[in-house]
PDB file of C-alpha atoms and ligand atoms in Angstrom:
ATOM      1  CA  MET A   1       0.034  -0.033   0.116  1.00 50.00           C
ATOM      2  CA  ILE A   2       1.405   3.602  -0.832  1.00 57.00           C
ATOM      3  CA  MET A   3       1.245   6.099   2.121  1.00 89.00           C
ATOM      4  CA  ILE A   4       0.284   8.790  -0.206  1.00 93.00           C
ATOM      5  CA  ASP A   5      -0.196  11.376   2.496  1.00 96.00           C
ATOM      6  CA  SER A   6       3.467  10.773   3.526  1.00 97.00           C
ATOM      7  CA  TYR A   7       4.761  11.239  -0.543  1.00 98.00           C
ATOM      8  CA  ILE A   8       2.636  14.505  -0.447  1.00 98.00           C
ATOM      9  CA  GLN A   9       3.834  16.048   2.455  1.00 98.00           C
ATOM     10  CA  ALA A  10       7.575  15.177   1.859  1.00 98.00           C
ATOM     11  CA  GLY A  11       6.811  17.008  -1.604  1.00 98.00           C
ATOM     12  CA  LYS A  12       5.641  20.315  -0.100  1.00 98.00           C
ATOM     13  CA  ILE A  13       8.793  20.083   2.214  1.00 98.00           C
ATOM     14  CA  VAL A  14      11.331  19.652  -0.643  1.00 98.00           C
ATOM     15  CA  SER A  15       9.430  22.382  -3.004  1.00 98.00           C
ATOM     16  CA  LYS A  16       9.513  25.105  -0.276  1.00 98.00           C
ATOM     17  CA  ILE A  17      12.981  24.347   0.499  1.00 98.00           C
ATOM     18  CA  ARG A  18      14.152  24.056  -3.238  1.00 98.00           C
ATOM     19  CA  ASN A  19      12.370  27.613  -3.870  1.00 98.00           C
ATOM     20  CA  ASP A  20      13.821  29.316  -0.833  1.00 98.00           C
ATOM     21  CA  ALA A  21      17.538  27.848  -1.390  1.00 98.00           C
ATOM     22  CA  SER A  22      17.599  28.751  -4.726  1.00 98.00           C
ATOM     23  CA  LYS A  23      17.044  32.330  -4.141  1.00 98.00           C
ATOM     24  CA  MET A  24      20.706  31.978  -2.418  1.00 98.00           C
ATOM     25  CA  ILE A  25      22.367  30.809  -5.159  1.00 98.00           C
ATOM     26  CA  LYS A  26      24.500  34.099  -6.478  1.00 97.00           C
ATOM     27  CA  GLU A  27      27.839  35.294  -6.789  1.00 97.00           C
ATOM     28  CA  GLY A  28      29.781  34.471  -3.892  1.00 97.00           C
ATOM     29  CA  CYS A  29      27.784  32.139  -2.136  1.00 98.00           C
ATOM     30  CA  LEU A  30      29.353  29.520  -0.478  1.00 98.00           C
ATOM     31  CA  ILE A  31      28.322  25.593  -1.447  1.00 98.00           C
ATOM     32  CA  LEU A  32      28.623  24.812   2.282  1.00 98.00           C
ATOM     33  CA  ASP A  33      26.250  27.321   3.397  1.00 98.00           C
ATOM     34  CA  LEU A  34      23.566  26.175   0.683  1.00 98.00           C
ATOM     35  CA  VAL A  35      23.801  22.381   1.661  1.00 98.00           C
ATOM     36  CA  GLU A  36      23.492  22.855   5.289  1.00 98.00           C
ATOM     37  CA  TYR A  37      20.565  25.518   4.891  1.00 98.00           C
ATOM     38  CA  VAL A  38      19.149  22.763   3.013  1.00 98.00           C
ATOM     39  CA  GLU A  39      19.681  19.867   5.363  1.00 98.00           C
ATOM     40  CA  GLY A  40      19.050  21.911   8.487  1.00 98.00           C
ATOM     41  CA  GLU A  41      15.569  22.982   6.962  1.00 98.00           C
ATOM     42  CA  THR A  42      14.885  19.652   5.993  1.00 98.00           C
ATOM     43  CA  LEU A  43      15.039  18.735   9.879  1.00 98.00           C
ATOM     44  CA  LYS A  44      13.389  21.755  11.012  1.00 98.00           C
ATOM     45  CA  GLN A  45      10.132  21.117   8.820  1.00 98.00           C
ATOM     46  CA  GLY A  46       9.996  17.597  10.890  1.00 97.00           C
ATOM     47  CA  ALA A  47      11.221  15.621   7.683  1.00 98.00           C
ATOM     48  CA  GLY A  48      13.934  13.058   7.618  1.00 98.00           C
ATOM     49  CA  ILE A  49      17.027  13.935   5.156  1.00 98.00           C
ATOM     50  CA  ALA A  50      16.705  11.362   2.271  1.00 98.00           C
ATOM     51  CA  PHE A  51      20.290  12.077   0.844  1.00 98.00           C
ATOM     52  CA  PRO A  52      22.860  14.871   1.437  1.00 98.00           C
ATOM     53  CA  CYS A  53      22.094  17.816  -0.185  1.00 99.00           C
ATOM     54  CA  ASN A  54      23.987  17.837  -3.772  1.00 98.00           C
ATOM     55  CA  VAL A  55      25.149  20.849  -5.178  1.00 98.00           C
ATOM     56  CA  SER A  56      26.958  20.183  -8.351  1.00 98.00           C
ATOM     57  CA  LEU A  57      28.577  23.074 -10.954  1.00 98.00           C
ATOM     58  CA  ASN A  58      29.171  23.433 -14.525  1.00 98.00           C
ATOM     59  CA  GLU A  59      30.388  20.439 -15.790  1.00 98.00           C
ATOM     60  CA  ILE A  60      29.622  18.351 -12.628  1.00 98.00           C
ATOM     61  CA  ALA A  61      26.397  16.626 -13.238  1.00 98.00           C
ATOM     62  CA  ALA A  62      25.550  15.332  -9.719  1.00 98.00           C
ATOM     63  CA  HIS A  63      26.897  13.634  -6.455  1.00 98.00           C
ATOM     64  CA  TYR A  64      28.781  16.860  -5.192  1.00 98.00           C
ATOM     65  CA  THR A  65      28.282  17.781  -1.463  1.00 98.00           C
ATOM     66  CA  SER A  66      30.368  19.746   0.603  1.00 98.00           C
ATOM     67  CA  PRO A  67      33.011  18.144   2.655  1.00 98.00           C
ATOM     68  CA  ALA A  68      33.576  19.912   6.048  1.00 97.00           C
ATOM     69  CA  ASN A  69      35.341  23.271   5.613  1.00 96.00           C
ATOM     70  CA  ASP A  70      34.655  23.534   2.206  1.00 98.00           C
ATOM     71  CA  GLU A  71      35.455  26.804   0.869  1.00 98.00           C
ATOM     72  CA  THR A  72      34.190  26.315  -2.530  1.00 98.00           C
ATOM     73  CA  VAL A  73      32.347  29.496  -3.599  1.00 98.00           C
ATOM     74  CA  ILE A  74      29.383  30.198  -6.593  1.00 98.00           C
ATOM     75  CA  HIS A  75      30.432  32.759  -8.941  1.00 97.00           C
ATOM     76  CA  ALA A  76      27.867  34.436 -11.371  1.00 97.00           C
ATOM     77  CA  GLY A  77      27.276  32.497 -14.540  1.00 96.00           C
ATOM     78  CA  ASP A  78      27.834  29.215 -13.109  1.00 97.00           C
ATOM     79  CA  LEU A  79      25.241  26.414 -13.791  1.00 97.00           C
ATOM     80  CA  VAL A  80      24.295  25.267 -10.158  1.00 98.00           C
ATOM     81  CA  LYS A  81      22.585  21.988  -9.835  1.00 98.00           C
ATOM     82  CA  LEU A  82      20.753  21.879  -6.262  1.00 98.00           C
ATOM     83  CA  ASP A  83      19.269  18.280  -5.979  1.00 98.00           C
ATOM     84  CA  LEU A  84      17.605  17.821  -2.357  1.00 98.00           C
ATOM     85  CA  GLY A  85      15.589  14.824  -0.864  1.00 98.00           C
ATOM     86  CA  ALA A  86      13.217  14.559   2.415  1.00 98.00           C
ATOM     87  CA  GLU A  87      11.406  11.903   3.659  1.00 98.00           C
ATOM     88  CA  VAL A  88       8.305  11.476   5.588  1.00 98.00           C
ATOM     89  CA  ASP A  89       7.811   8.238   7.255  1.00 97.00           C
ATOM     90  CA  GLY A  90      10.563   6.698   4.740  1.00 97.00           C
ATOM     91  CA  CYS A  91       8.094   8.032   1.921  1.00 98.00           C
ATOM     92  CA  ILE A  92      10.717  10.222  -0.146  1.00 98.00           C
ATOM     93  CA  ALA A  93      10.472  13.353  -2.353  1.00 98.00           C
ATOM     94  CA  ASP A  94      13.379  13.916  -4.596  1.00 98.00           C
ATOM     95  CA  SER A  95      13.557  17.389  -6.584  1.00 98.00           C
ATOM     96  CA  ALA A  96      16.339  19.086  -8.332  1.00 98.00           C
ATOM     97  CA  VAL A  97      16.731  22.419 -10.239  1.00 98.00           C
ATOM     98  CA  THR A  98      19.346  24.378 -11.930  1.00 98.00           C
ATOM     99  CA  ILE A  99      20.015  27.914 -11.134  1.00 98.00           C
ATOM    100  CA  ILE A 100      22.570  30.414 -13.334  1.00 98.00           C
ATOM    101  CA  ALA A 101      24.041  32.168 -10.505  1.00 97.00           C
ATOM    102  CA  GLU A 102      23.085  35.855 -10.516  1.00 95.00           C
ATOM    103  CA  GLY A 103      25.701  38.562 -10.379  1.00 96.00           C
ATOM    104  CA  ASP A 104      28.405  40.169 -12.556  1.00 94.00           C
ATOM    105  CA  ILE A 105      29.748  37.922 -14.966  1.00 93.00           C
ATOM    106  CA  GLY A 106      32.949  39.762 -15.409  1.00 90.00           C
ATOM    107  CA  GLU A 107      35.317  38.239 -17.587  1.00 91.00           C
ATOM    108  CA  ARG A 108      33.905  34.602 -16.484  1.00 92.00           C
ATOM    109  CA  PHE A 109      32.016  33.753 -19.377  1.00 94.00           C
ATOM    110  CA  SER A 110      30.770  35.902 -22.691  1.00 94.00           C
ATOM    111  CA  GLN A 111      26.960  36.937 -23.056  1.00 93.00           C
ATOM    112  CA  ASP A 112      27.292  33.758 -25.645  1.00 94.00           C
ATOM    113  CA  GLU A 113      28.248  31.378 -23.184  1.00 94.00           C
ATOM    114  CA  ILE A 114      25.390  32.739 -20.790  1.00 95.00           C
ATOM    115  CA  ASN A 115      22.999  32.299 -23.518  1.00 96.00           C
ATOM    116  CA  LEU A 116      24.124  28.815 -23.960  1.00 97.00           C
ATOM    117  CA  HIS A 117      23.441  28.196 -19.996  1.00 97.00           C
ATOM    118  CA  GLU A 118      20.106  29.538 -20.327  1.00 98.00           C
ATOM    119  CA  GLU A 119      19.400  26.902 -23.276  1.00 98.00           C
ATOM    120  CA  ILE A 120      20.690  24.367 -21.489  1.00 98.00           C
ATOM    121  CA  VAL A 121      18.826  24.989 -18.370  1.00 98.00           C
ATOM    122  CA  GLU A 122      15.522  25.338 -20.278  1.00 98.00           C
ATOM    123  CA  ALA A 123      16.134  21.896 -22.224  1.00 98.00           C
ATOM    124  CA  SER A 124      16.256  19.482 -19.260  1.00 98.00           C
ATOM    125  CA  ALA A 125      12.940  21.359 -17.929  1.00 98.00           C
ATOM    126  CA  ALA A 126      11.233  20.694 -21.321  1.00 98.00           C
ATOM    127  CA  GLY A 127      12.769  17.190 -21.294  1.00 98.00           C
ATOM    128  CA  LEU A 128      11.098  16.604 -17.578  1.00 98.00           C
ATOM    129  CA  ASP A 129       7.928  18.163 -18.767  1.00 98.00           C
ATOM    130  CA  ALA A 130       7.568  16.078 -21.792  1.00 98.00           C
ATOM    131  CA  ALA A 131       8.395  12.707 -19.530  1.00 98.00           C
ATOM    132  CA  ILE A 132       5.598  13.919 -16.951  1.00 98.00           C
ATOM    133  CA  ALA A 133       3.036  14.409 -19.780  1.00 98.00           C
ATOM    134  CA  THR A 134       3.640  10.558 -20.823  1.00 98.00           C
ATOM    135  CA  VAL A 135       3.778   9.432 -17.524  1.00 98.00           C
ATOM    136  CA  ARG A 136       0.671   6.792 -16.597  1.00 98.00           C
ATOM    137  CA  ALA A 137      -0.040   3.421 -15.730  1.00 98.00           C
ATOM    138  CA  GLY A 138       0.773   1.144 -18.402  1.00 98.00           C
ATOM    139  CA  VAL A 139       3.306   3.443 -19.967  1.00 98.00           C
ATOM    140  CA  GLU A 140       6.605   1.466 -20.866  1.00 98.00           C
ATOM    141  CA  LEU A 141       9.880   3.432 -19.377  1.00 98.00           C
ATOM    142  CA  GLY A 142      11.272   3.488 -23.233  1.00 98.00           C
ATOM    143  CA  LYS A 143       8.690   5.783 -23.790  1.00 98.00           C
ATOM    144  CA  VAL A 144       9.241   7.884 -21.079  1.00 98.00           C
ATOM    145  CA  GLY A 145      12.846   8.168 -21.990  1.00 98.00           C
ATOM    146  CA  ALA A 146      12.210   8.586 -25.580  1.00 98.00           C
ATOM    147  CA  ALA A 147      10.020  11.691 -24.902  1.00 98.00           C
ATOM    148  CA  VAL A 148      12.850  13.278 -22.623  1.00 98.00           C
ATOM    149  CA  HIS A 149      15.229  12.512 -25.545  1.00 98.00           C
ATOM    150  CA  GLU A 150      13.053  14.133 -28.222  1.00 98.00           C
ATOM    151  CA  ALA A 151      12.556  17.324 -26.046  1.00 98.00           C
ATOM    152  CA  ILE A 152      16.120  18.108 -25.466  1.00 98.00           C
ATOM    153  CA  SER A 153      17.158  17.269 -28.971  1.00 98.00           C
ATOM    154  CA  GLU A 154      15.027  20.220 -29.905  1.00 98.00           C
ATOM    155  CA  TYR A 155      17.515  22.631 -28.500  1.00 98.00           C
ATOM    156  CA  ASN A 156      20.338  20.768 -30.535  1.00 98.00           C
ATOM    157  CA  LEU A 157      21.504  19.463 -27.205  1.00 98.00           C
ATOM    158  CA  ASN A 158      22.120  16.100 -25.706  1.00 98.00           C
ATOM    159  CA  PRO A 159      20.520  14.456 -22.726  1.00 98.00           C
ATOM    160  CA  ILE A 160      22.950  12.456 -20.297  1.00 98.00           C
ATOM    161  CA  PHE A 161      22.585   8.980 -21.603  1.00 98.00           C
ATOM    162  CA  ASN A 162      23.986   7.251 -18.797  1.00 98.00           C
ATOM    163  CA  LEU A 163      22.245   8.886 -15.819  1.00 98.00           C
ATOM    164  CA  THR A 164      18.361   7.826 -14.938  1.00 98.00           C
ATOM    165  CA  GLY A 165      15.610   8.628 -12.821  1.00 98.00           C
ATOM    166  CA  HIS A 166      14.777   6.013 -10.262  1.00 98.00           C
ATOM    167  CA  SER A 167      11.547   4.351  -8.344  1.00 98.00           C
ATOM    168  CA  LEU A 168      11.160   5.136  -4.970  1.00 98.00           C
ATOM    169  CA  GLU A 169       9.780   2.742  -2.123  1.00 97.00           C
ATOM    170  CA  GLN A 170       9.813   3.482   1.751  1.00 96.00           C
ATOM    171  CA  TYR A 171      13.315   3.854   2.630  1.00 97.00           C
ATOM    172  CA  ASN A 172      14.517   3.330  -0.515  1.00 97.00           C
ATOM    173  CA  LEU A 173      16.247   6.020  -2.792  1.00 97.00           C
ATOM    174  CA  HIS A 174      16.802   3.725  -5.910  1.00 96.00           C
ATOM    175  CA  ALA A 175      14.322   0.914  -5.841  1.00 96.00           C
ATOM    176  CA  GLY A 176      14.879  -0.854  -8.587  1.00 95.00           C
ATOM    177  CA  ILE A 177      13.165   0.726 -11.521  1.00 97.00           C
ATOM    178  CA  SER A 178      15.403   3.213 -13.775  1.00 98.00           C
ATOM    179  CA  VAL A 179      13.738   5.987 -15.642  1.00 98.00           C
ATOM    180  CA  PRO A 180      16.076   6.452 -18.831  1.00 98.00           C
ATOM    181  CA  ASN A 181      16.700   9.609 -20.684  1.00 98.00           C
ATOM    182  CA  TYR A 182      16.386   8.037 -23.981  1.00 98.00           C
ATOM    183  CA  ASP A 183      14.518   5.578 -25.762  1.00 98.00           C
ATOM    184  CA  ASN A 184      16.457   2.281 -24.296  1.00 98.00           C
ATOM    185  CA  HIS A 185      13.586   0.186 -25.653  1.00 98.00           C
ATOM    186  CA  ASP A 186      12.819  -0.701 -21.840  1.00 98.00           C
ATOM    187  CA  PRO A 187       9.316  -2.519 -21.980  1.00 98.00           C
ATOM    188  CA  TYR A 188       8.523  -2.256 -18.398  1.00 98.00           C
ATOM    189  CA  ARG A 189       5.279  -0.667 -17.712  1.00 98.00           C
ATOM    190  CA  LEU A 190       4.732   1.617 -14.947  1.00 98.00           C
ATOM    191  CA  GLU A 191       2.128   0.840 -12.485  1.00 98.00           C
ATOM    192  CA  GLU A 192      -0.508   2.702 -10.697  1.00 97.00           C
ATOM    193  CA  GLY A 193       0.709   3.968  -7.304  1.00 96.00           C
ATOM    194  CA  GLN A 194       4.414   3.536  -8.071  1.00 97.00           C
ATOM    195  CA  ALA A 195       6.500   6.598  -6.909  1.00 98.00           C
ATOM    196  CA  ILE A 196       8.992   7.745  -9.541  1.00 98.00           C
ATOM    197  CA  ALA A 197      12.101  10.368  -9.588  1.00 98.00           C
ATOM    198  CA  ILE A 198      12.189  11.840 -13.138  1.00 98.00           C
ATOM    199  CA  GLU A 199      15.509  13.533 -13.534  1.00 98.00           C
ATOM    200  CA  PRO A 200      16.477  14.824 -17.158  1.00 98.00           C
ATOM    201  CA  PHE A 201      19.544  16.231 -17.535  1.00 98.00           C
ATOM    202  CA  ALA A 202      20.938  18.117 -20.489  1.00 98.00           C
ATOM    203  CA  THR A 203      24.209  18.925 -21.794  1.00 98.00           C
ATOM    204  CA  ASN A 204      26.174  20.583 -24.722  1.00 98.00           C
ATOM    205  CA  GLY A 205      28.418  17.494 -24.658  1.00 98.00           C
ATOM    206  CA  VAL A 206      28.377  14.258 -25.802  1.00 98.00           C
ATOM    207  CA  GLY A 207      26.114  13.203 -22.873  1.00 98.00           C
ATOM    208  CA  TYR A 208      27.970  10.713 -20.799  1.00 98.00           C
ATOM    209  CA  VAL A 209      29.392  11.379 -17.473  1.00 98.00           C
ATOM    210  CA  ASN A 210      32.404   9.897 -15.947  1.00 98.00           C
ATOM    211  CA  ASP A 211      33.763   9.625 -12.261  1.00 98.00           C
ATOM    212  CA  ALA A 212      35.617  12.685 -11.073  1.00 98.00           C
ATOM    213  CA  PRO A 213      37.855  12.363  -8.184  1.00 98.00           C
ATOM    214  CA  GLY A 214      36.942  12.809  -4.476  1.00 97.00           C
ATOM    215  CA  HIS A 215      34.097  10.846  -2.428  1.00 98.00           C
ATOM    216  CA  TYR A 216      31.569  12.936  -0.590  1.00 98.00           C
ATOM    217  CA  ILE A 217      28.421  10.803  -0.604  1.00 98.00           C
ATOM    218  CA  PHE A 218      28.266   7.296   0.792  1.00 98.00           C
ATOM    219  CA  SER A 219      25.970   4.498   1.531  1.00 98.00           C
ATOM    220  CA  TYR A 220      25.640   1.490   3.717  1.00 98.00           C
ATOM    221  CA  ILE A 221      26.321  -1.664   1.998  1.00 98.00           C
ATOM    222  CA  ALA A 222      26.754  -4.553   4.543  1.00 97.00           C
ATOM    223  CA  ASP A 223      27.907  -5.501   7.881  1.00 96.00           C
ATOM    224  CA  LYS A 224      31.405  -6.200   8.308  1.00 93.00           C
ATOM    225  CA  PRO A 225      33.786  -6.649  11.371  1.00 90.00           C
ATOM    226  CA  PHE A 226      36.370  -4.116  12.054  1.00 90.00           C
ATOM    227  CA  ARG A 227      39.718  -4.134  14.211  1.00 90.00           C
ATOM    228  CA  MET A 228      40.062  -0.641  14.762  1.00 91.00           C
ATOM    229  CA  LYS A 229      38.176   0.460  17.458  1.00 94.00           C
ATOM    230  CA  SER A 230      37.669   4.010  15.942  1.00 95.00           C
ATOM    231  CA  THR A 231      36.736   2.755  12.843  1.00 96.00           C
ATOM    232  CA  GLN A 232      34.038   0.275  14.330  1.00 96.00           C
ATOM    233  CA  LYS A 233      32.802   3.127  16.317  1.00 97.00           C
ATOM    234  CA  VAL A 234      32.333   5.273  13.284  1.00 98.00           C
ATOM    235  CA  PHE A 235      30.682   2.004  11.536  1.00 98.00           C
ATOM    236  CA  ASN A 236      28.270   1.554  14.697  1.00 98.00           C
ATOM    237  CA  HIS A 237      27.050   4.913  13.975  1.00 98.00           C
ATOM    238  CA  ILE A 238      26.361   4.814  10.309  1.00 98.00           C
ATOM    239  CA  LYS A 239      24.711   1.079  10.870  1.00 98.00           C
ATOM    240  CA  LYS A 240      22.460   3.082  13.743  1.00 98.00           C
ATOM    241  CA  ASN A 241      21.686   6.394  11.840  1.00 98.00           C
ATOM    242  CA  ASN A 242      22.348   5.885   7.785  1.00 98.00           C
ATOM    243  CA  ARG A 243      21.578   2.197   7.303  1.00 97.00           C
ATOM    244  CA  TYR A 244      19.111   2.694   4.436  1.00 97.00           C
ATOM    245  CA  LEU A 245      19.563   6.128   3.085  1.00 98.00           C
ATOM    246  CA  PRO A 246      22.805   7.771   1.627  1.00 98.00           C
ATOM    247  CA  PHE A 247      25.088  10.142   3.982  1.00 98.00           C
ATOM    248  CA  SER A 248      27.293  12.723   3.789  1.00 98.00           C
ATOM    249  CA  GLY A 249      31.147  12.497   4.641  1.00 98.00           C
ATOM    250  CA  ARG A 250      31.065  15.864   6.227  1.00 98.00           C
ATOM    251  CA  TRP A 251      28.118  14.486   8.712  1.00 98.00           C
ATOM    252  CA  ILE A 252      30.871  11.698   9.941  1.00 98.00           C
ATOM    253  CA  THR A 253      33.473  14.315   9.906  1.00 98.00           C
ATOM    254  CA  ASP A 254      31.328  16.484  12.079  1.00 98.00           C
ATOM    255  CA  LYS A 255      30.765  14.318  14.402  1.00 98.00           C
ATOM    256  CA  PHE A 256      33.888  12.038  14.624  1.00 98.00           C
ATOM    257  CA  GLY A 257      36.764  15.027  13.604  1.00 98.00           C
ATOM    258  CA  GLU A 258      38.062  15.285  10.220  1.00 97.00           C
ATOM    259  CA  ARG A 259      41.179  12.883  10.703  1.00 97.00           C
ATOM    260  CA  LYS A 260      39.261  10.359  12.663  1.00 97.00           C
ATOM    261  CA  GLY A 261      36.037  10.678  10.369  1.00 98.00           C
ATOM    262  CA  ASN A 262      38.170  10.452   7.108  1.00 98.00           C
ATOM    263  CA  ILE A 263      40.256   7.239   7.840  1.00 97.00           C
ATOM    264  CA  ALA A 264      36.961   5.411   8.976  1.00 98.00           C
ATOM    265  CA  LEU A 265      35.290   6.428   5.647  1.00 98.00           C
ATOM    266  CA  LYS A 266      38.194   5.268   3.738  1.00 98.00           C
ATOM    267  CA  GLN A 267      38.688   1.959   5.229  1.00 97.00           C
ATOM    268  CA  LEU A 268      35.143   1.253   5.567  1.00 98.00           C
ATOM    269  CA  SER A 269      34.945   2.015   1.716  1.00 98.00           C
ATOM    270  CA  GLU A 270      37.846  -0.217   1.222  1.00 97.00           C
ATOM    271  CA  ALA A 271      36.552  -3.357   2.876  1.00 97.00           C
ATOM    272  CA  MET A 272      33.165  -2.692   0.784  1.00 97.00           C
ATOM    273  CA  ALA A 273      31.256  -1.971   4.387  1.00 98.00           C
ATOM    274  CA  ILE A 274      29.866   1.313   2.717  1.00 98.00           C
ATOM    275  CA  TYR A 275      30.026   2.415  -0.960  1.00 98.00           C
ATOM    276  CA  PRO A 276      31.481   6.013  -1.906  1.00 98.00           C
ATOM    277  CA  TYR A 277      29.910   7.592  -4.749  1.00 98.00           C
ATOM    278  CA  ALA A 278      32.362   9.590  -7.022  1.00 98.00           C
ATOM    279  CA  PRO A 279      30.867  13.209  -8.285  1.00 98.00           C
ATOM    280  CA  LEU A 280      29.816  12.447 -11.964  1.00 98.00           C
ATOM    281  CA  ARG A 281      31.839  14.970 -14.984  1.00 98.00           C
ATOM    282  CA  GLU A 282      30.204  15.572 -18.101  1.00 98.00           C
ATOM    283  CA  LYS A 283      32.928  13.372 -20.533  1.00 98.00           C
ATOM    284  CA  LYS A 284      33.798  16.313 -22.695  1.00 98.00           C
ATOM    285  CA  ASP A 285      33.768  19.013 -19.373  1.00 98.00           C
ATOM    286  CA  CYS A 286      30.782  20.362 -21.028  1.00 98.00           C
ATOM    287  CA  PHE A 287      28.047  22.164 -19.075  1.00 98.00           C
ATOM    288  CA  VAL A 288      25.102  20.125 -17.459  1.00 98.00           C
ATOM    289  CA  SER A 289      21.629  20.984 -16.173  1.00 98.00           C
ATOM    290  CA  GLN A 290      19.183  18.830 -14.169  1.00 98.00           C
ATOM    291  CA  LYS A 291      15.863  19.082 -13.349  1.00 98.00           C
ATOM    292  CA  GLU A 292      13.715  16.693 -11.445  1.00 98.00           C
ATOM    293  CA  HIS A 293      10.275  16.068  -9.879  1.00 98.00           C
ATOM    294  CA  THR A 294       8.778  12.996  -8.102  1.00 98.00           C
ATOM    295  CA  VAL A 295       5.508  11.789  -9.325  1.00 98.00           C
ATOM    296  CA  ILE A 296       3.044   9.135  -8.204  1.00 98.00           C
ATOM    297  CA  VAL A 297       2.044   7.207 -11.247  1.00 98.00           C
ATOM    298  CA  GLU A 298      -1.993   7.316 -11.772  1.00 98.00           C
ATOM    299  CA  LYS A 299      -4.290   5.371 -14.070  1.00 98.00           C
ATOM    300  CA  GLU A 300      -4.697   8.765 -16.377  1.00 97.00           C
ATOM    301  CA  GLY A 301      -1.803  10.698 -15.585  1.00 98.00           C
ATOM    302  CA  CYS A 302       0.743  11.065 -12.488  1.00 98.00           C
ATOM    303  CA  THR A 303       0.320  13.721  -9.466  1.00 98.00           C
ATOM    304  CA  VAL A 304       3.707  15.609  -9.044  1.00 98.00           C
ATOM    305  CA  THR A 305       4.469  15.658  -5.370  1.00 98.00           C
ATOM    306  CA  THR A 306       7.262  18.180  -5.495  1.00 98.00           C
ATOM    307  CA  LEU A 307       5.842  20.964  -7.592  1.00 97.00           C
TER     308      LEU A 307
HETATM  309 CO1   CO B 401      16.744  11.241  -7.677  1.00 64.91          CO
END
């Protein structure tokens, strides 16, 4: 049974925070301040954080969040992807938006480049609208992807072919179904009552992402014994607090200190007790936008929970 009220409530919380946080995105804003605002507000609203707030700039498509003491600053004209998630009773709302940072672009970008950024932002939004228009019980996943690809192609841009949306289940952010951003001919048909996050990415590059250096987001994989006491202590904390949903390295270092926290995260990753997500960078270092909503599939369409 789907807990529709909880999905709706989580969606309302995410939309409000996304809209408020979007206004902070301008020249000089620290990524750290943005992610701490989003995560803090989520808790204040009485929801849980479904995953660390991702703020990914320009050619980074996803999976960047600030480490402790991050000094990364947003500059005017940057293409800023803000991707956030909240859960109410484990029912997740996942939404993302791309903002072109306000302010004086100076010498950083030409007006032509800013125009291109605007088109890239519009293209992922058009891709999302097209996808949502196709969603209803019985539609094949490949058809949803085809709608995304077609809408983005009208801008002479590419979707990111190797990134997908995903089904959501209680306390499960990636629940097994992948929603493609092109027609991959997946014949799986969406079912009434399913919760789905749809997230087209658009780029002026070739449309593939690769791993970039660093790991800032992690998720629990499996229980393992550790001889080092401090690592075991960190792992016990993760098992207790982050067993089901992704967590930030920053949450760990804030609690255990940077040295101890980072050593533990490295050991836990090497032992495959936790999975370290790499930031994802467009293959040709080109610009990437993203727009995402969570929807509940219905007989004749869908309800968007994160509008
Ligand atoms: Co998502």
